[in-house]
C-alpha cells in the first residue's frame, strides 16, 4: 500500500498511530517484515498522468525487457533483479541503494503468536526538498504471515498539517475573503449614507456580496482547522459548500434581475419573480446533488463497492447534466433580457441608462470570452503529457473562476452603487434631446406587464 502527500521542509511523516496486527492464526513458517519507505517524486513525473516510474527513483527494479518487480521473490531473482540466496533481500522490498535518496525503515514480526505493535522509529523526515512525496508500506514475503495495518498517519510541513500544495491556495482564499469584505463594507457604507434613496436591486447586490464573504470565510476556516489539527471539521466543509451553492444561485438570479432592468426601467418584477424564485430553488437542489455526488465520486470512490461505485458515478453524471441544463436556461434568460432591456431604452431614447447597460454588456462579453479561453486552457492542461501547470498548482484553475466571478460582481456593484440620486434616477424618464428642443415625457417607470414580450 502507498500514500501520496505534499510536504514543505522542514517536514515529516508520523506513523506513531499506525498499528500492525497479526493474530496467532496467521502464523507462518517464515519471518515477516514490513518495509516502509518515504521518497520525493520529481515535479516532472508528478505532473504526468502516468505518474512516476519508481524504479528510476530506486524503488523496485526492471530488466531490459521492461519486467518490473518491487518485491524480492524467487521470480524476481530468476530474472536477475535481486538475490534470493541472500536472506537480507528475499521477501523484502527491492531498493536500489545507488538511486534511492529517501528514508526507509522496517518492522519485523515473529513467525507465530499474537502481534500488536507499532514502529520503533515512526518519524520519517522529508529531506529531499519541497514537493510530492510517496509513503510505501510493503509486506513482500509470500511465505510470511498476513498483517493488518490500521490507524492514521500524519503529514506535517513547516506551516502545519495542511498539505503543502494547498498552502498557496489557502493564502489566495484569505486575500479573496479580504477583498470581498472590503467590497461589502464599501457597499454597505454607501447604503447607509444614502438609505433614503435605496432601490431593491441594491439590497440584493449586498446580499450576494455577503454570501461570498461568508462562503470564503468558512473555506478559509476549513483550511485553518485542517492546518492546526490535521483533520477537517465537518461543520466548516458543510458550511462553505452550502454557502457556495446559495451564493451561486443568488448571483444568477441577481444577474437576471439586473438584465430585466429592475431598478432602472421597472420597479417590480411581476410574473418574472415567481419564475426566478422557482429557477433559483431548482438550481440549489440540482447543484447540491451535483456537489454531493462529486465528493462521493472523487473522495470516497476507493471505499465503495463496485455496484455502489457505479450508482454514485451514474448519479454524478445525471446531476452534472441537470446542472448544465439549469445554467443554460439562466444564461439564455440573462442574454435575452439584456437585449430586450437595451432595445427598450434605445426606443425610449434613454441614452444615460442605455450607457449603463452597454457597459454591463461589455463586462459580460469579456467574462464570457475569458470563460471560453480558460475552459479551453483547462482541457488542454488536462490532456497534455505532462500538464502545463506546475505540480501542486491544480487549484489555480478554480481560482481563475473565482477571480472572474468577483470582477463581474464588482462591476455590477459599481454600476448600481448607492448614490443620493439612485431612486430619482431609477424611477424617472430622461428628457430626450431633439434638435435642441426638450420634450417632456410623462412616463415615470416602465409598466410591469407580465405578458410584455422580452420581460418574461
Short mmCIF file of C-alpha atoms in Angstrom, two decimals:
data_model
loop_
_atom_site.label_atom_id
_atom_site.label_comp_id
_atom_site.label_asym_id
_atom_site.label_seq_id
_atom_site.Cartn_x
_atom_site.Cartn_y
_atom_site.Cartn_z
CA UNK A 1 0.00 0.00 0.00
CA UNK A 2 1.08 3.56 -0.55
CA UNK A 3 0.00 7.12 0.13
CA UNK A 4 0.81 10.45 -1.54
CA UNK A 5 1.19 13.83 0.10
CA UNK A 6 2.78 17.24 -0.38
CA UNK A 7 5.39 18.46 2.08
CA UNK A 8 7.29 21.68 2.61
CA UNK A 9 10.53 21.41 4.59
CA UNK A 10 11.16 21.10 7.41
CA UNK A 11 8.58 18.33 7.33
CA UNK A 12 7.94 14.77 8.44
CA UNK A 13 5.52 11.86 8.25
CA UNK A 14 4.47 10.39 11.61
CA UNK A 15 3.41 6.73 11.83
CA UNK A 16 3.08 6.65 15.63
CA UNK A 17 -0.61 5.78 15.44
CA UNK A 18 -0.22 3.09 12.78
CA UNK A 19 -0.75 -0.36 14.32
CA UNK A 20 0.46 -3.64 12.82
CA UNK A 21 -1.73 -6.57 13.88
CA UNK A 22 -1.46 -10.26 13.13
CA UNK A 23 -3.29 -12.90 15.22
CA UNK A 24 -1.71 -16.25 16.01
CA UNK A 25 -3.93 -17.86 13.36
CA UNK A 26 -1.80 -16.02 10.79
CA UNK A 27 1.36 -17.79 11.95
CA UNK A 28 3.76 -18.97 9.27
CA UNK A 29 6.97 -20.90 8.86
CA UNK A 30 8.88 -17.83 7.78
CA UNK A 31 9.60 -14.43 9.23
CA UNK A 32 7.69 -11.35 8.08
CA UNK A 33 8.85 -7.80 7.72
CA UNK A 34 7.01 -4.64 6.79
CA UNK A 35 9.25 -2.30 4.81
CA UNK A 36 8.41 1.40 4.95
CA UNK A 37 9.97 3.98 2.61
CA UNK A 38 9.41 7.70 2.08
CA UNK A 39 10.75 9.43 -1.02
CA UNK A 40 10.11 12.54 -3.09
CA UNK A 41 8.73 12.32 -6.60
CA UNK A 42 10.29 14.75 -9.11
CA UNK A 43 7.97 17.53 -10.25
CA UNK A 44 8.06 16.44 -13.87
CA UNK A 45 6.78 12.94 -13.27
CA UNK A 46 4.40 14.09 -10.54
CA UNK A 47 2.69 16.23 -13.22
CA UNK A 48 2.49 13.24 -15.54
CA UNK A 49 -0.81 11.40 -15.99
CA UNK A 50 1.08 8.10 -15.93
CA UNK A 51 2.81 9.02 -12.67
CA UNK A 52 6.40 8.36 -11.70
CA UNK A 53 8.48 5.33 -12.58
CA UNK A 54 9.61 4.34 -9.10
CA UNK A 55 12.36 2.10 -10.46
CA UNK A 56 14.13 5.28 -11.60
CA UNK A 57 13.96 6.51 -8.02
CA UNK A 58 15.42 3.33 -6.56
CA UNK A 59 12.21 1.59 -5.50
CA UNK A 60 11.86 -1.70 -7.36
CA UNK A 61 13.78 -2.75 -10.48
CA UNK A 62 13.10 -3.60 -14.10
CA UNK A 63 15.02 -5.76 -16.56
CA UNK A 64 15.91 -4.98 -20.18
CA UNK A 65 12.51 -6.30 -21.31
CA UNK A 66 10.58 -3.92 -19.07
CA UNK A 67 9.58 -6.50 -16.48
CA UNK A 68 9.12 -4.64 -13.17
CA UNK A 69 9.33 -6.20 -9.73
CA UNK A 70 9.02 -4.40 -6.41
CA UNK A 71 9.45 -7.39 -4.11
CA UNK A 72 12.40 -9.75 -3.99
CA UNK A 73 10.84 -13.14 -4.70
CA UNK A 74 12.10 -16.28 -6.39
CA UNK A 75 10.56 -14.98 -9.61
CA UNK A 76 12.36 -11.63 -9.33
CA UNK A 77 15.59 -13.45 -8.54
CA UNK A 78 15.23 -15.69 -11.59
CA UNK A 79 15.35 -12.66 -13.92
CA UNK A 80 18.27 -11.13 -12.06
CA UNK A 81 16.51 -8.30 -10.21
CA UNK A 82 17.59 -9.43 -6.73
CA UNK A 83 19.45 -12.22 -4.93
CA UNK A 84 17.10 -14.78 -3.38
CA UNK A 85 20.06 -16.54 -1.78
CA UNK A 86 20.63 -13.51 0.40
CA UNK A 87 18.32 -13.68 3.41
CA UNK A 88 18.53 -9.90 3.74
CA UNK A 89 16.91 -9.48 0.32
CA UNK A 90 14.45 -12.36 -0.02
CA UNK A 91 10.94 -11.33 0.97
CA UNK A 92 11.90 -7.67 1.19
CA UNK A 93 11.17 -4.55 -0.85
CA UNK A 94 13.75 -4.10 -3.62
CA UNK A 95 15.76 -0.93 -3.02
CA UNK A 96 18.50 0.27 -5.39
CA UNK A 97 20.92 1.97 -2.99
CA UNK A 98 22.58 3.87 -5.83
CA UNK A 99 19.34 5.59 -6.82
CA UNK A 100 17.27 5.74 -3.66
CA UNK A 101 17.58 9.07 -1.80
CA UNK A 102 14.67 8.81 0.63
CA UNK A 103 14.17 7.34 4.09
CA UNK A 104 13.49 3.70 4.90
CA UNK A 105 12.73 1.55 7.90
CA UNK A 106 11.35 -1.88 8.71
CA UNK A 107 9.32 -3.61 11.37
CA UNK A 108 9.93 -7.35 11.90
CA UNK A 109 7.24 -9.80 13.00
CA UNK A 110 7.81 -13.22 14.63
CA UNK A 111 6.67 -16.41 12.91
CA UNK A 112 3.94 -17.15 15.47
CA UNK A 113 1.97 -15.63 18.31
CA UNK A 114 -0.36 -12.67 18.50
CA UNK A 115 1.21 -9.46 17.21
CA UNK A 116 0.05 -5.93 18.01
CA UNK A 117 2.84 -3.42 17.69
CA UNK A 118 3.86 -0.04 16.35
CA UNK A 119 7.05 1.14 14.72
CA UNK A 120 10.04 1.76 16.94
CA UNK A 121 11.09 4.79 14.87
CA UNK A 122 7.83 6.21 13.50
CA UNK A 123 9.07 9.61 12.30
CA UNK A 124 10.25 9.94 8.70
CA UNK A 125 11.92 13.25 7.94
CA UNK A 126 11.50 14.72 4.46
CA UNK A 127 14.95 15.85 3.38
CA UNK A 128 14.76 15.88 -0.40
CA UNK A 129 13.16 19.31 -0.81
CA UNK A 130 9.59 20.53 -1.17
CA UNK A 131 7.16 18.62 -3.34
CA UNK A 132 5.09 15.46 -3.61
CA UNK A 133 6.22 12.51 -1.50
CA UNK A 134 5.25 8.85 -1.62
CA UNK A 135 4.95 6.72 1.51
CA UNK A 136 5.11 2.99 0.71
CA UNK A 137 4.42 0.07 3.09
CA UNK A 138 5.10 -3.42 1.77
CA UNK A 139 4.77 -6.98 3.04
CA UNK A 140 6.77 -8.84 0.41
CA UNK A 141 7.30 -12.29 1.90
CA UNK A 142 4.89 -14.66 0.13
CA UNK A 143 5.61 -17.30 2.79
CA UNK A 144 5.21 -14.87 5.68
CA UNK A 145 2.16 -14.07 7.78
CA UNK A 146 -0.65 -11.71 6.84
CA UNK A 147 -0.65 -8.37 8.60
CA UNK A 148 -3.49 -5.94 9.19
CA UNK A 149 -2.40 -2.30 9.15
CA UNK A 150 -4.68 0.28 10.77
CA UNK A 151 -4.56 3.78 12.16
CA UNK A 152 -3.86 7.23 10.70
CA UNK A 153 -0.51 8.52 9.55
CA UNK A 154 0.22 12.23 9.80
CA UNK A 155 1.87 14.51 7.24
CA UNK A 156 3.20 17.76 8.66
CA UNK A 157 5.04 20.60 6.92
CA UNK A 158 6.67 23.66 8.44
CA UNK A 159 3.40 25.63 8.33
CA UNK A 160 1.24 22.86 9.80
CA UNK A 161 -0.80 19.82 8.80
CA UNK A 162 -2.37 21.33 5.69
CA UNK A 163 -0.95 19.65 2.55
CA UNK A 164 1.81 21.87 1.20
CA UNK A 165 0.18 22.11 -2.23
CA UNK A 166 -2.87 23.74 -0.60
CA UNK A 167 -0.90 26.33 1.37
CA UNK A 168 -0.78 28.85 -1.50
CA UNK A 169 -4.46 28.19 -2.21
CA UNK A 170 -5.20 28.96 1.44
CA UNK A 171 -3.37 32.30 1.13
CA UNK A 172 -5.39 33.01 -2.03
CA UNK A 173 -8.68 32.41 -0.19
CA UNK A 174 -7.56 34.68 2.66
CA UNK A 175 -6.82 37.50 0.19
CA UNK A 176 -10.09 36.86 -1.64
CA UNK A 177 -12.00 36.98 1.66
CA UNK A 178 -10.44 40.36 2.46
CA UNK A 179 -11.37 41.70 -0.99
CA UNK A 180 -14.97 40.51 -0.62
CA UNK A 181 -15.18 42.04 2.86
CA UNK A 182 -13.83 45.37 1.61
CA UNK A 183 -16.35 45.35 -1.24
CA UNK A 184 -19.17 44.53 1.19
CA UNK A 185 -18.05 47.24 3.64
CA UNK A 186 -17.84 49.87 0.86
CA UNK A 187 -21.27 48.96 -0.49
CA UNK A 188 -22.89 48.93 2.97
CA UNK A 189 -21.40 52.31 3.86
CA UNK A 190 -22.89 53.69 0.63
CA UNK A 191 -26.27 52.14 1.51
CA UNK A 192 -26.18 53.72 4.98
CA UNK A 193 -25.23 57.13 3.63
CA UNK A 194 -27.97 57.09 1.02
CA UNK A 195 -30.60 55.00 2.79
CA UNK A 196 -33.39 57.33 1.68
CA UNK A 197 -32.70 56.70 -2.00
CA UNK A 198 -32.10 52.94 -1.95
CA UNK A 199 -33.65 50.70 -4.57
CA UNK A 200 -34.40 46.99 -4.13
CA UNK A 201 -31.72 45.74 -6.53
CA UNK A 202 -29.03 47.29 -4.31
CA UNK A 203 -30.21 45.20 -1.36
CA UNK A 204 -29.86 42.04 -3.43
CA UNK A 205 -26.38 43.07 -4.52
CA UNK A 206 -25.36 43.44 -0.85
CA UNK A 207 -26.86 40.02 -0.04
CA UNK A 208 -24.86 38.45 -2.88
CA UNK A 209 -21.62 40.02 -1.66
CA UNK A 210 -22.37 38.91 1.91
CA UNK A 211 -22.91 35.32 0.71
CA UNK A 212 -19.45 35.49 -0.89
CA UNK A 213 -17.89 36.80 2.33
CA UNK A 214 -19.44 34.01 4.39
CA UNK A 215 -18.55 31.28 1.90
CA UNK A 216 -14.90 32.31 1.71
CA UNK A 217 -14.72 32.80 5.49
CA UNK A 218 -15.87 29.21 6.05
CA UNK A 219 -13.50 27.96 3.34
CA UNK A 220 -10.58 29.79 4.96
CA UNK A 221 -11.65 28.50 8.39
CA UNK A 222 -11.78 24.94 6.99
CA UNK A 223 -8.15 25.16 5.89
CA UNK A 224 -7.10 26.79 9.18
CA UNK A 225 -8.68 24.00 11.26
CA UNK A 226 -7.07 21.43 8.96
CA UNK A 227 -3.67 23.10 9.29
CA UNK A 228 -3.87 23.30 13.09
CA UNK A 229 -5.39 19.91 13.94
CA UNK A 230 -4.57 17.68 10.99
CA UNK A 231 -8.26 16.84 10.44
CA UNK A 232 -11.08 18.63 8.66
CA UNK A 233 -14.14 19.74 10.62
CA UNK A 234 -17.44 18.64 9.11
CA UNK A 235 -19.21 21.88 10.02
CA UNK A 236 -16.72 24.01 8.06
CA UNK A 237 -16.92 21.80 4.96
CA UNK A 238 -20.72 21.70 5.02
CA UNK A 239 -20.75 25.42 5.77
CA UNK A 240 -18.73 26.63 2.82
CA UNK A 241 -20.24 24.11 0.40
CA UNK A 242 -23.78 25.15 1.35
CA UNK A 243 -22.94 28.85 1.19
CA UNK A 244 -21.24 28.35 -2.17
CA UNK A 245 -24.40 26.81 -3.63
CA UNK A 246 -26.58 29.58 -2.18
CA UNK A 247 -24.21 32.26 -3.45
CA UNK A 248 -24.18 30.81 -6.96
CA UNK A 249 -27.97 30.63 -7.01
CA UNK A 250 -28.44 34.19 -5.72
CA UNK A 251 -25.83 35.59 -8.11
CA UNK A 252 -27.55 34.02 -11.12
CA UNK A 253 -30.90 35.40 -10.01
CA UNK A 254 -29.28 38.80 -9.38
CA UNK A 255 -27.89 38.94 -12.91
CA UNK A 256 -31.31 38.11 -14.33
CA UNK A 257 -32.90 40.86 -12.22
CA UNK A 258 -30.28 43.35 -13.36
CA UNK A 259 -30.74 42.43 -17.01
CA UNK A 260 -34.54 42.66 -16.67
CA UNK A 261 -33.98 46.31 -15.77
CA UNK A 262 -35.21 46.11 -12.19
CA UNK A 263 -34.47 49.46 -10.60
CA UNK A 264 -33.86 51.11 -13.98
CA UNK A 265 -36.94 50.68 -16.17
CA UNK A 266 -39.23 48.81 -13.76
CA UNK A 267 -39.82 48.83 -10.02
CA UNK A 268 -41.42 45.37 -9.90
CA UNK A 269 -40.56 42.03 -11.49
CA UNK A 270 -44.17 40.97 -11.78
CA UNK A 271 -44.71 37.44 -13.09
CA UNK A 272 -40.98 37.02 -13.71
CA UNK A 273 -40.46 37.00 -9.92
CA UNK A 274 -42.16 33.62 -9.43
CA UNK A 275 -40.25 32.09 -12.34
CA UNK A 276 -36.98 33.45 -10.96
CA UNK A 277 -37.63 32.07 -7.46
CA UNK A 278 -38.55 28.67 -8.92
CA UNK A 279 -35.46 28.52 -11.13
CA UNK A 280 -33.22 29.67 -8.26
CA UNK A 281 -34.62 26.97 -5.97
CA UNK A 282 -34.22 24.38 -8.73
CA UNK A 283 -30.58 25.39 -9.09
CA UNK A 284 -29.98 24.92 -5.34
CA UNK A 285 -31.43 21.39 -5.48
CA UNK A 286 -29.53 20.36 -8.62
CA UNK A 287 -26.23 21.97 -7.55
CA UNK A 288 -26.47 20.30 -4.12
CA UNK A 289 -26.92 16.90 -5.75
CA UNK A 290 -24.01 17.60 -8.10
CA UNK A 291 -21.60 18.71 -5.36
CA UNK A 292 -22.53 15.86 -3.01
CA UNK A 293 -22.12 13.17 -5.67
CA UNK A 294 -18.85 14.79 -6.77
CA UNK A 295 -17.47 14.44 -3.24
CA UNK A 296 -18.56 10.80 -3.14
CA UNK A 297 -17.07 10.00 -6.55
CA UNK A 298 -13.76 11.79 -6.01
CA UNK A 299 -13.12 11.35 -2.27
CA UNK A 300 -14.85 8.11 -1.30
CA UNK A 301 -14.60 6.09 -4.52
CA UNK A 302 -11.94 3.76 -3.12
CA UNK A 303 -14.16 2.74 -0.18
CA UNK A 304 -17.24 1.93 -2.28
CA UNK A 305 -18.25 -1.44 -3.60
CA UNK A 306 -18.48 -1.96 -7.36
CA UNK A 307 -22.28 -1.57 -7.52
CA UNK A 308 -22.16 1.45 -5.20
CA UNK A 309 -19.39 2.98 -7.29
CA UNK A 310 -21.46 2.61 -10.46
CA UNK A 311 -24.53 4.10 -8.80
CA UNK A 312 -22.53 7.07 -7.48
CA UNK A 313 -20.99 7.73 -10.89
CA UNK A 314 -24.38 7.47 -12.63
CA UNK A 315 -25.89 9.92 -10.13
CA UNK A 316 -22.97 12.31 -10.65
CA UNK A 317 -23.46 12.15 -14.44
CA UNK A 318 -27.20 12.86 -14.15
CA UNK A 319 -26.73 15.80 -11.77
CA UNK A 320 -23.94 17.20 -13.98
CA UNK A 321 -26.32 17.19 -16.94
CA UNK A 322 -29.14 18.77 -14.92
CA UNK A 323 -26.77 21.39 -13.51
CA UNK A 324 -25.59 22.31 -17.00
CA UNK A 325 -29.21 22.48 -18.23
CA UNK A 326 -30.26 24.92 -15.49
CA UNK A 327 -27.16 27.01 -16.20
CA UNK A 328 -28.05 27.20 -19.90
CA UNK A 329 -31.58 28.36 -19.01
CA UNK A 330 -30.12 31.09 -16.78
CA UNK A 331 -27.64 32.24 -19.45
CA UNK A 332 -30.29 32.36 -22.17
CA UNK A 333 -32.63 34.33 -19.90
CA UNK A 334 -29.83 36.75 -18.99
CA UNK A 335 -28.80 37.43 -22.59
CA UNK A 336 -32.38 37.69 -23.83
CA UNK A 337 -33.40 40.06 -21.02
CA UNK A 338 -30.34 42.22 -21.52
CA UNK A 339 -31.01 42.56 -25.23
CA UNK A 340 -34.70 43.43 -24.68
CA UNK A 341 -33.90 45.97 -21.96
CA UNK A 342 -31.33 47.71 -24.13
CA UNK A 343 -33.76 47.75 -27.05
CA UNK A 344 -36.42 49.30 -24.84
CA UNK A 345 -34.05 52.02 -23.62
CA UNK A 346 -32.92 52.76 -27.15
CA UNK A 347 -36.52 53.04 -28.38
CA UNK A 348 -37.36 55.37 -25.48
CA UNK A 349 -34.22 57.42 -26.17
CA UNK A 350 -32.91 56.82 -22.62
CA UNK A 351 -29.26 57.30 -23.51
CA UNK A 352 -27.85 57.68 -19.99
CA UNK A 353 -29.44 54.46 -18.78
CA UNK A 354 -28.53 52.75 -22.04
CA UNK A 355 -24.86 53.58 -21.47
CA UNK A 356 -25.01 51.72 -18.15
CA UNK A 357 -26.30 48.58 -19.84
CA UNK A 358 -23.77 48.92 -22.65
CA UNK A 359 -21.05 48.82 -20.01
CA UNK A 360 -22.71 45.79 -18.41
CA UNK A 361 -22.88 44.02 -21.77
CA UNK A 362 -19.19 44.74 -22.40
CA UNK A 363 -18.29 43.32 -18.98
CA UNK A 364 -20.35 40.19 -19.57
CA UNK A 365 -18.84 39.68 -23.02
CA UNK A 366 -15.32 39.91 -21.58
CA UNK A 367 -16.33 37.49 -18.82
CA UNK A 368 -17.76 35.02 -21.35
CA UNK A 369 -14.66 35.35 -23.53
CA UNK A 370 -12.41 34.69 -20.55
CA UNK A 371 -14.54 31.70 -19.54
CA UNK A 372 -14.25 30.18 -23.01
CA UNK A 373 -10.49 30.75 -23.18
CA UNK A 374 -9.96 29.37 -19.68
CA UNK A 375 -12.17 26.36 -20.36
CA UNK A 376 -10.04 25.55 -23.42
CA UNK A 377 -6.87 26.02 -21.37
CA UNK A 378 -8.21 23.67 -18.67
CA UNK A 379 -9.00 20.98 -21.25
CA UNK A 380 -5.58 21.34 -22.88
CA UNK A 381 -3.84 21.21 -19.49
CA UNK A 382 -5.80 18.08 -18.55
CA UNK A 383 -4.92 16.34 -21.81
CA UNK A 384 -1.26 17.32 -22.15
CA UNK A 385 1.50 14.99 -21.02
CA UNK A 386 2.93 16.36 -18.79
CA UNK A 387 0.44 19.01 -17.68
CA UNK A 388 1.13 22.69 -18.38
CA UNK A 389 0.59 23.80 -14.78
CA UNK A 390 3.34 23.06 -12.32
CA UNK A 391 2.97 20.30 -9.77
CA UNK A 392 0.57 21.31 -6.99
CA UNK A 393 -0.99 24.17 -8.99
CA UNK A 394 -4.26 22.47 -9.91
CA UNK A 395 -6.11 24.86 -7.59
CA UNK A 396 -5.24 27.75 -9.92
CA UNK A 397 -7.85 26.53 -12.42
CA UNK A 398 -10.61 27.09 -9.86
CA UNK A 399 -9.00 30.29 -8.59
CA UNK A 400 -9.36 31.86 -12.03
CA UNK A 401 -13.12 31.22 -11.99
CA UNK A 402 -13.34 32.90 -8.58
CA UNK A 403 -11.48 35.95 -9.87
CA UNK A 404 -13.74 36.15 -12.93
CA UNK A 405 -16.82 35.98 -10.70
CA UNK A 406 -15.50 38.67 -8.34
CA UNK A 407 -14.73 41.06 -11.19
CA UNK A 408 -18.27 40.75 -12.60
CA UNK A 409 -19.78 41.24 -9.13
CA UNK A 410 -17.52 44.24 -8.52
CA UNK A 411 -18.56 45.79 -11.85
CA UNK A 412 -22.27 45.36 -11.05
CA UNK A 413 -21.68 46.83 -7.58
CA UNK A 414 -20.06 49.91 -9.12
CA UNK A 415 -22.69 50.36 -11.85
CA UNK A 416 -25.52 50.04 -9.33
CA UNK A 417 -23.71 51.62 -6.38
CA UNK A 418 -25.82 53.59 -3.86
CA UNK A 419 -25.98 57.33 -4.58
CA UNK A 420 -28.17 60.16 -3.34
CA UNK A 421 -29.94 60.25 -6.71
CA UNK A 422 -30.32 56.49 -7.20
CA UNK A 423 -34.10 56.42 -6.64
CA UNK A 424 -34.74 59.52 -8.76
CA UNK A 425 -32.50 58.13 -11.49
CA UNK A 426 -34.26 54.76 -11.47
CA UNK A 427 -37.85 55.96 -11.45
CA UNK A 428 -37.78 58.94 -13.79
CA UNK A 429 -37.52 59.15 -17.54
CA UNK A 430 -34.75 61.04 -19.27
CA UNK A 431 -35.78 64.14 -21.23
CA UNK A 432 -34.91 63.38 -24.85
CA UNK A 433 -32.93 65.97 -26.80
CA UNK A 434 -34.10 66.50 -30.39
CA UNK A 435 -32.81 69.40 -32.40
CA UNK A 436 -32.15 71.48 -29.32
CA UNK A 437 -35.77 71.36 -28.11
CA UNK A 438 -36.70 69.46 -24.99
CA UNK A 439 -39.74 67.26 -24.99
CA UNK A 440 -41.12 66.19 -21.62
CA UNK A 441 -42.03 62.53 -21.31
CA UNK A 442 -44.60 61.95 -18.59
CA UNK A 443 -43.94 58.20 -18.11
CA UNK A 444 -42.05 57.70 -14.86
CA UNK A 445 -41.48 53.97 -14.87
CA UNK A 446 -41.84 51.28 -17.46
CA UNK A 447 -45.06 49.43 -16.77
CA UNK A 448 -44.78 45.91 -15.45
CA UNK A 449 -46.52 43.79 -17.99
CA UNK A 450 -46.15 40.07 -17.43
CA UNK A 451 -47.20 39.40 -20.96
CA UNK A 452 -44.92 42.03 -22.45
CA UNK A 453 -42.55 40.39 -24.86
CA UNK A 454 -38.97 40.28 -23.61
CA UNK A 455 -39.66 40.64 -19.88
CA UNK A 456 -40.72 37.07 -19.13
#
